[in-house]
Amino acid sequence: MGIKYILLQNRAGKTRLSKYYIPVPDAEKRKLEYDVHRLVVNRDPKMCNFVEFRTNKIIYRRYAGLFFSMCIDPADNELTFLEAIHLFVEILDHYFQNVCELDLVFNFHKVYLILDEFICGGEIQESAKKVILERLAELDKIDT
């Protein structure tokens, strides 16, 4: 299947972005977000960025005060998705010129647009940073 869901959460546990590629009831989403945050925030930074969670794997990475987490199938390659998280952060950083948490809060529609250019239906569609940034520049031209 690939990616089941993506979460961006701050250290306090506030979810700044959530994108689900599988059907999950709203009540279960809140519990999932809480459980994933508790799981990743309490891990030692020297520990591995992969952790088993229920019947899946959580791949996460911390950038400044934000945790970027992906839930994937247990059979998928962890390093591919760890690299995907890093690419997503690089694209955000380039697009917003030194991205911060407030950029994600006030421009959430742009963040979802970037995510949709990068991942579709839980599968990575494009892995070339240059191509994604060119597409975003074209979309910005249409917007203005």
XYZ file of C-alpha atoms in Angstrom:
144
model
C 0.000 0.000 0.000
C 2.694 2.519 0.921
C 1.858 5.441 3.180
C -1.216 5.094 5.377
C -1.045 8.565 6.898
C 1.267 11.521 7.435
C 1.379 13.671 10.563
C 3.223 16.900 11.341
C 3.137 17.629 15.057
C 4.905 20.070 17.323
C 6.579 19.108 20.604
C 3.434 19.960 22.551
C 1.425 17.436 20.532
C -0.527 19.918 18.406
C -1.110 18.400 14.981
C -0.218 20.924 12.282
C -0.954 18.677 9.300
C -2.593 15.308 8.912
C -3.252 13.469 5.692
C -4.869 10.032 5.727
C -4.693 7.702 2.737
C -6.838 5.035 4.395
C -10.328 5.456 5.850
C -10.113 6.209 9.575
C -13.053 7.400 11.740
C -12.599 10.873 13.262
C -12.529 9.574 16.843
C -9.806 7.092 15.902
C -7.792 9.843 14.165
C -7.498 11.828 17.400
C -6.392 8.708 19.281
C -3.881 7.822 16.549
C -2.411 11.317 16.580
C -2.124 11.259 20.356
C -0.533 7.800 20.415
C 1.936 8.562 17.618
C 2.995 11.790 19.297
C 3.504 10.053 22.640
C 5.532 7.362 20.903
C 7.944 9.614 18.993
C 8.367 12.518 21.414
C 9.577 10.285 24.245
C 12.214 8.458 22.209
C 15.877 9.246 22.716
C 17.302 11.240 19.760
C 20.065 8.626 19.440
C 17.516 5.891 18.784
C 16.440 4.690 15.356
C 13.776 6.725 13.495
C 11.668 3.631 12.807
C 9.309 2.183 15.376
C 6.671 -0.520 15.233
C 3.195 0.793 15.991
C 0.283 -1.611 16.210
C 0.521 -3.614 12.965
C 2.427 -0.914 11.036
C 5.666 1.048 11.189
C 6.058 4.709 12.036
C 8.907 6.494 10.290
C 9.588 9.877 11.870
C 12.109 12.652 11.882
C 12.400 15.737 14.044
C 13.198 19.112 12.512
C 13.494 21.944 15.040
C 10.269 21.700 17.065
C 8.284 19.620 14.553
C 7.933 15.876 14.196
C 7.247 14.593 10.680
C 5.754 11.085 10.923
C 4.608 8.576 8.306
C 2.792 5.340 8.945
C 3.732 2.639 6.441
C 3.254 -1.073 5.814
C 5.667 -3.298 7.752
C 7.069 -4.736 4.501
C 7.996 -1.337 2.997
C 11.535 0.052 2.953
C 11.999 2.436 5.887
C 14.888 4.350 4.340
C 12.830 5.278 1.289
C 10.244 6.976 3.473
C 12.827 8.569 5.760
C 14.351 10.114 2.645
C 10.855 11.167 1.502
C 10.364 13.037 4.786
C 13.670 14.816 4.260
C 12.734 15.725 0.676
C 9.376 17.095 1.858
C 11.152 19.290 4.425
C 13.643 20.498 1.805
C 10.800 21.431 -0.552
C 8.954 23.260 2.241
C 12.158 25.069 3.202
C 12.827 26.164 -0.362
C 9.223 27.158 -1.060
C 8.777 29.218 2.130
C 12.410 30.453 2.315
C 13.406 28.975 5.660
C 10.158 27.366 6.759
C 8.888 27.628 10.325
C 5.865 26.284 12.168
C 3.886 29.487 11.556
C 4.292 29.047 7.791
C 2.583 25.680 8.135
C -0.222 27.129 10.253
C -1.013 30.204 8.139
C -0.366 28.602 4.742
C -1.788 25.146 5.385
C -3.480 25.088 1.966
C -0.065 25.551 0.297
C 1.425 22.770 2.435
C -1.338 20.385 1.351
C -0.751 21.441 -2.267
C 2.967 20.671 -1.929
C 2.169 17.324 -0.351
C -0.260 16.481 -3.164
C 2.386 17.302 -5.801
C 4.734 14.910 -4.044
C 2.513 12.062 -2.782
C -0.714 10.812 -4.340
C -2.888 8.069 -2.892
C -0.245 7.064 -0.372
C 2.442 6.510 -3.029
C 5.411 8.749 -3.790
C 4.753 10.174 -7.260
C 7.771 12.391 -7.767
C 11.143 12.323 -6.065
C 12.930 15.082 -7.989
C 13.002 18.263 -5.933
C 13.594 20.417 -9.022
C 10.540 19.018 -10.849
C 8.268 19.536 -7.835
C 9.482 23.109 -7.331
C 8.943 23.862 -11.044
C 5.357 22.567 -10.795
C 4.754 24.703 -7.719
C 6.118 27.772 -9.510
C 3.716 27.119 -12.404
C 0.804 26.778 -9.973
C 1.807 30.046 -8.289
C 1.719 31.791 -11.681
C -1.843 30.544 -12.216
C -2.817 31.681 -8.705
C -1.742 35.285 -9.219
